[in-house]
Amino acid sequence: MRYVVIGSSAAGINGIRGIRSEDKEGEIILISKDEAVYSRCILHHYMEGIRDLKRLSFIEKDFFEKHKVQWVSGKAVTGLNSDKREVALEDGSLIAYDKLLIASGSHSFLPPVLNLREADGVFGFRNLEDIEQIMVRAKTAGSIVVMGAGLVGIDCISGLLPLKKNLSLVEMQDHMLAIQLDKKAASAYEQAFLEKGVRQYFAVGINEVVMDENNHVRKVILTNGEVLPCDMLVVTAGIRANIGFLSGSGVETDQRGLLIDETGKTNIEGVYGAGDVTGRNPIWPVAVKEGLIAGCNMAGGNKCMTDFFASKSTMNFLGIPTLSLGVNTRPDETYQEIIQETDGGDYKKIIFKDGRIYGAILQKDLAYAGVLTQIIRRNIDVSKVKKPVFKIDYSDFFHLNNNFEFMYDEQEKV
């Protein structure tokens, strides 16, 4: 059996682990445009000099030998013939497969802003090549603007802080990290970055990039008419799935990305997908889980993606640890919320309906995260627990069986 994996990030690498959990001897070929395996989640550490390329890696030194993987690095996949079961590479070569895992990830999206694509000094923030270009340009840039204040945008700003430049952050939502956090939790980060000298512009976008006679970016004009000096612009306002090579392959996609079911299967027999290429839930833990499950099922396993929260983020910017699960604000009036705050800045919030938790935020004190994750994972009705929700512990829903093992019985009333 020959397995071909496209992409060497979280989903692709863990897809290989999933394959090997079921098939110890099948041939595995990994194809990637990247020439190194590295974590995109900590690229800002590379910018700051905290980690070198070796310390960005998330695999063991002998990964390829241990898992018997042939790595075709530095080459992009340009096409897929699902009838012949082969992929085409940019150098014109073809690689046949019996089973295929598409974990090709995503790329930075440049929105339709006047002169954004034409200006010199505009960068994405998605891969190692982007970061190396940013590091070179940032040395001579006086004013740097980051477009987008989501997780990637805050990673970027964090990486730029040590350079002591004039930094500005522009975000169309009314607060930082709008997908993950509510305004209260976001305000802790906003204040911390403000104290570091980062100017922040919320509820506005960039309307135009102003260039000089050599097409170098010099200013950006916001949608409210305000003008910001800008020698370098980093765009983190969105990503798009890397699915262009699937054109004409018969593999189904939509506007967001590759379509897969809960086992990782696409509509084509023998073709699976995982990670950011789906355009859904673009966070590291989900990509890891999807890769493991798809890889396992490719090799004959039988697993489904059901036991993790679709939106889960942990972050620790400027020494403020935060965990976000699910929705961060009530979807409508039928949902309830419980908030607990301390004078020390600890913040806890839970959003629930009919006893089931649909979202939560923990900031600074994350001690409750383990219990909360188990409550959500096991779909426990917290209304049955006869104590305040933030006082619930494992003993309230795990019980010893006759073999002295901790168990949870969904039918048992707690």
XYZ file of C-alpha atoms in Angstrom:
414
model
C 0.000 0.000 0.000
C 1.364 3.417 -0.949
C 0.176 6.399 1.062
C 0.885 9.906 -0.228
C 0.550 12.856 2.162
C 0.472 16.452 0.876
C 1.649 18.961 3.481
C 4.186 18.814 6.318
C 2.433 20.863 8.992
C 0.237 19.683 11.886
C -2.355 17.734 9.858
C 0.110 16.067 7.467
C 2.648 15.021 10.093
C -0.039 13.667 12.392
C -1.674 11.969 9.418
C 1.543 9.969 9.112
C 1.336 9.067 12.782
C -2.262 7.966 12.230
C -1.276 5.772 9.282
C 1.489 4.106 11.258
C -0.898 3.382 14.126
C -2.659 0.944 11.775
C -0.108 0.036 9.113
C 3.522 -0.426 10.170
C 4.939 -1.363 6.772
C 3.043 0.477 4.015
C 5.014 2.949 1.884
C 4.547 6.606 2.883
C 5.575 9.548 0.692
C 5.319 13.062 2.123
C 5.238 15.961 -0.351
C 5.632 19.536 0.836
C 6.526 22.952 -0.469
C 8.272 23.573 2.844
C 11.819 22.321 3.257
C 11.575 22.174 7.036
C 8.975 20.955 9.505
C 8.017 23.789 11.831
C 5.147 25.072 13.940
C 3.378 28.072 12.445
C 1.893 28.815 15.870
C 5.227 30.011 17.245
C 6.740 31.765 14.243
C 6.733 34.961 16.295
C 9.281 33.279 18.578
C 11.534 32.950 15.533
C 11.128 36.677 14.875
C 11.988 37.486 18.474
C 15.060 35.257 18.445
C 13.617 33.031 21.165
C 13.750 29.964 18.899
C 15.864 28.989 15.928
C 14.592 26.804 13.075
C 15.533 23.622 14.909
C 13.500 24.660 17.941
C 10.491 25.488 15.761
C 10.230 21.818 14.817
C 7.497 19.773 16.505
C 8.739 16.318 15.488
C 11.378 14.074 16.975
C 14.811 14.049 15.302
C 14.351 10.550 13.872
C 10.721 11.024 12.799
C 11.239 10.169 9.121
C 13.413 7.133 9.837
C 11.179 5.914 12.660
C 8.025 6.134 10.535
C 9.752 5.044 7.291
C 8.780 8.159 5.367
C 10.171 9.325 2.033
C 10.084 13.124 2.091
C 9.813 15.048 -1.186
C 10.517 18.556 0.137
C 10.614 21.954 -1.517
C 8.111 20.997 -4.208
C 4.529 22.137 -4.579
C 1.736 19.887 -5.832
C 0.150 21.406 -8.932
C -2.506 18.856 -9.877
C -4.408 15.708 -8.975
C -5.735 13.011 -11.304
C -8.093 11.013 -9.133
C -8.903 8.560 -11.946
C -5.264 7.586 -12.403
C -4.548 8.074 -8.695
C -1.535 10.298 -9.137
C -0.448 13.802 -8.158
C 1.575 16.179 -10.317
C 4.440 18.260 -8.929
C 5.709 21.647 -10.069
C 8.753 20.048 -11.700
C 6.478 17.987 -13.966
C 6.953 14.697 -12.150
C 4.047 12.414 -11.204
C 3.644 10.395 -8.015
C 1.141 7.557 -7.850
C -0.814 6.688 -4.722
C -3.206 4.092 -3.350
C -4.447 6.383 -0.584
C -4.022 10.166 -0.510
C -4.170 12.642 2.399
C -4.658 16.279 1.403
C -3.231 18.427 4.204
C -1.981 21.272 2.023
C -2.940 23.989 4.501
C -3.732 27.584 3.610
C -2.189 30.878 2.557
C -2.567 34.530 3.493
C -5.483 36.333 1.870
C -4.992 39.844 0.531
C -8.358 41.647 0.610
C -9.424 43.953 -2.244
C -7.821 47.140 -0.930
C -6.586 49.792 -3.368
C -2.856 49.265 -4.153
C -2.512 46.437 -1.617
C -1.326 43.899 -4.182
C 0.814 46.373 -6.116
C 2.725 47.994 -3.254
C 6.210 46.920 -2.252
C 6.499 46.305 1.476
C 3.272 44.325 1.915
C 3.660 40.864 3.469
C 1.563 37.934 4.608
C 2.261 36.126 7.887
C 1.764 32.455 7.201
C 5.010 30.592 6.595
C 8.719 30.741 7.286
C 9.429 32.543 4.020
C 7.021 35.335 5.018
C 8.682 35.726 8.399
C 12.204 35.867 6.986
C 11.158 38.583 4.522
C 9.462 40.534 7.320
C 12.573 40.304 9.509
C 14.721 41.802 6.750
C 12.303 44.611 5.874
C 11.559 45.452 9.524
C 15.185 46.426 10.144
C 14.800 49.555 8.014
C 11.075 50.231 8.496
C 10.180 53.028 10.876
C 6.394 52.548 11.001
C 4.827 49.095 10.732
C 1.089 48.460 10.421
C -0.467 45.052 11.087
C -3.830 44.511 9.410
C -5.963 42.170 11.502
C -6.086 41.588 15.269
C -6.942 37.901 15.357
C -4.578 35.266 16.735
C -2.195 35.585 13.778
C -2.166 39.372 13.988
C -1.359 39.317 17.695
C 1.363 36.731 17.067
C 2.833 39.144 14.521
C 2.659 42.192 16.803
C 4.258 40.164 19.606
C 7.126 39.212 17.313
C 7.666 42.835 16.268
C 7.657 44.340 19.771
C 11.384 43.792 20.482
C 12.281 45.888 17.415
C 11.031 49.059 19.164
C 9.311 50.319 16.011
C 6.252 52.525 15.612
C 3.608 49.776 15.620
C -0.073 50.092 14.713
C -2.805 47.479 14.721
C -5.916 47.869 12.535
C -8.971 45.651 13.078
C -12.468 45.790 11.566
C -14.111 44.237 14.645
C -14.642 46.368 17.739
C -12.068 44.509 19.833
C -8.985 42.343 19.653
C -9.249 38.548 19.154
C -12.957 38.867 18.380
C -13.402 35.210 17.362
C -11.930 33.893 20.601
C -12.708 36.509 23.257
C -15.427 38.840 24.442
C -14.686 42.538 24.939
C -13.885 42.115 28.636
C -11.225 39.440 28.141
C -9.839 41.224 25.067
C -9.461 44.458 27.022
C -6.743 42.889 29.188
C -4.619 42.310 26.090
C -5.502 45.662 24.558
C -4.290 47.478 27.667
C -1.126 45.362 27.862
C -0.195 46.078 24.231
C -1.064 49.757 24.659
C 1.431 49.913 27.511
C 4.012 48.475 25.093
C 3.357 51.360 22.711
C 1.121 49.598 20.170
C -1.467 51.974 18.685
C -4.790 50.233 18.120
C -7.598 51.096 15.713
C -10.806 49.089 16.075
C -14.045 49.035 14.065
C -12.153 50.366 11.031
C -10.442 48.847 8.008
C -7.796 49.942 5.531
C -9.320 51.706 2.551
C -6.172 52.468 0.563
C -2.436 51.839 0.521
C -0.489 54.933 -0.540
C 2.752 54.320 -2.475
C 5.654 56.554 -3.452
C 7.050 56.880 -6.997
C 8.925 53.579 -6.541
C 5.790 51.731 -5.403
C 7.040 51.498 -1.815
C 4.246 51.641 0.760
C 4.334 54.938 2.661
C 0.890 55.389 4.217
C -2.412 53.634 4.752
C -5.756 55.409 4.726
C -8.359 53.968 7.079
C -12.050 53.676 6.299
C -12.731 56.562 8.693
C -10.334 58.800 6.746
C -7.499 58.676 9.250
C -4.002 58.391 7.744
C -1.266 56.263 9.317
C 2.437 56.401 8.363
C 3.508 52.977 7.071
C 6.832 51.690 5.742
C 5.745 48.071 6.029
C 2.297 46.460 6.088
C 1.694 42.930 7.359
C -1.652 41.430 6.356
C -3.125 38.904 8.795
C -6.769 39.610 8.005
C -7.608 36.158 6.711
C -6.487 32.954 5.051
C -7.612 30.882 2.089
C -7.351 27.122 1.693
C -4.687 25.763 -0.672
C -7.070 23.977 -3.033
C -6.108 25.444 -6.408
C -4.370 22.224 -7.477
C -7.666 20.334 -7.067
C -9.264 22.070 -10.044
C -10.583 19.452 -12.458
C -9.802 16.587 -10.066
C -13.411 15.813 -9.149
C -12.645 16.308 -5.454
C -15.413 18.431 -3.955
C -14.655 21.821 -2.438
C -16.682 24.881 -1.546
C -15.855 28.559 -1.058
C -14.155 27.781 2.220
C -12.083 24.752 1.237
C -11.944 20.976 0.947
C -15.065 19.051 1.947
C -14.576 16.071 4.268
C -16.805 14.004 6.530
C -16.207 13.189 10.208
C -13.808 10.393 9.254
C -11.711 12.601 6.985
C -13.054 11.161 3.710
C -13.686 13.295 0.647
C -16.195 12.383 -2.066
C -13.466 10.457 -3.938
C -12.598 6.925 -2.837
C -9.166 6.746 -1.249
C -8.774 10.517 -0.908
C -8.849 12.075 2.565
C -8.335 15.554 3.964
C -7.397 17.270 7.228
C -6.415 20.621 8.690
C -6.549 24.175 7.378
C -7.213 23.044 3.787
C -10.849 22.566 4.812
C -11.140 26.270 5.639
C -12.850 25.398 8.909
C -11.579 25.659 12.495
C -8.057 26.824 11.553
C -6.393 26.055 14.877
C -3.544 23.697 15.688
C -5.337 21.172 17.994
C -8.084 20.575 15.426
C -5.555 20.067 12.620
C -3.660 17.550 14.772
C -6.804 15.611 15.616
C -8.113 15.626 12.057
C -4.743 14.427 10.758
C -4.541 11.578 13.253
C -8.070 10.403 12.523
C -7.835 10.700 8.734
C -4.494 8.874 8.718
C -5.819 6.106 10.920
C -8.890 5.624 8.733
C -6.823 5.647 5.531
C -4.993 2.609 6.877
C -8.123 0.692 7.866
C -9.062 2.248 11.212
C -12.490 3.430 12.270
C -12.451 6.756 14.105
C -14.601 9.873 13.994
C -13.956 13.518 14.829
C -16.483 13.938 17.584
C -14.747 14.424 20.929
C -13.247 17.891 20.665
C -14.582 21.428 20.723
C -14.739 22.944 17.234
C -13.353 26.238 18.482
C -10.689 25.984 21.178
C -7.809 28.379 21.652
C -5.183 28.838 24.314
C -2.965 31.904 24.306
C -0.464 33.642 26.539
C 0.425 37.072 25.199
C 2.477 39.363 27.440
C 2.134 37.023 30.387
C -1.682 36.826 30.351
C -2.774 33.174 29.908
C -6.239 32.704 28.413
C -8.386 29.756 27.309
C -11.345 30.137 24.960
C -13.874 27.414 24.150
C -16.748 27.699 21.693
C -18.844 30.866 21.510
C -17.683 33.926 23.468
C -21.002 35.792 23.583
C -24.589 34.584 23.953
C -26.034 33.688 20.517
C -29.479 34.829 21.655
C -31.563 35.435 24.770
C -32.270 31.736 25.311
C -28.652 31.286 26.420
C -27.441 32.191 29.894
C -24.038 33.220 31.165
C -22.211 33.128 34.475
C -19.298 35.500 35.076
C -16.800 35.463 37.911
C -14.115 38.126 38.375
C -11.489 38.855 41.022
C -9.601 42.009 41.963
C -6.439 40.331 40.681
C -7.765 40.270 37.137
C -8.919 36.650 37.021
C -11.889 36.328 34.689
C -14.159 33.333 34.141
C -17.221 33.155 31.929
C -19.473 30.271 30.935
C -22.266 30.367 28.341
C -24.866 27.624 28.651
C -28.342 26.571 27.622
C -30.538 23.841 29.114
C -27.654 22.774 31.323
C -25.147 22.269 28.469
C -22.082 24.495 28.088
C -21.586 26.064 24.653
C -18.749 28.453 25.396
C -16.295 29.516 28.055
C -13.440 31.945 28.688
C -10.828 31.597 31.410
C -8.225 34.321 31.854
C -5.175 34.377 34.151
C -6.291 31.520 36.426
C -6.688 28.455 34.178
C -6.925 25.891 36.978
C -10.534 25.082 36.040
C -9.664 24.283 32.418
C -9.292 20.505 32.897
C -12.651 20.068 34.614
C -14.369 22.381 32.138
C -12.976 20.511 29.136
C -14.255 17.183 30.505
C -17.690 18.652 31.174
C -17.930 19.849 27.577
C -16.376 16.722 26.049
C -18.791 14.440 27.872
C -21.791 16.725 27.296
C -22.605 16.775 30.994
C -25.764 18.525 32.127
C -24.391 20.893 34.772
C -27.898 21.721 35.987
C -27.893 18.295 37.651
C -24.871 19.159 39.786
C -25.987 20.568 43.126
C -23.300 23.224 43.500
C -22.204 26.441 41.728
C -20.751 25.734 38.306
C -17.272 27.069 39.124
C -17.132 24.772 42.169
C -17.719 21.573 40.186
C -14.818 19.095 40.321
C -14.106 15.641 38.904
C -15.802 13.889 41.822
C -19.131 15.376 40.749
C -19.242 13.403 37.492
C -16.552 10.689 37.680
C -17.245 7.715 39.932
C -15.350 4.595 40.947
C -16.638 1.331 39.475
C -16.233 -2.126 40.976
C -12.703 -2.347 39.545
C -11.768 0.962 41.199
C -11.585 2.710 37.815
C -12.939 6.218 37.304
C -15.960 6.136 35.007
C -18.681 8.480 33.828
C -22.162 7.103 33.237
C -24.201 9.323 30.897
C -27.410 7.851 32.278
C -26.471 8.515 35.885
C -27.936 11.604 37.421
C -25.283 13.714 39.035
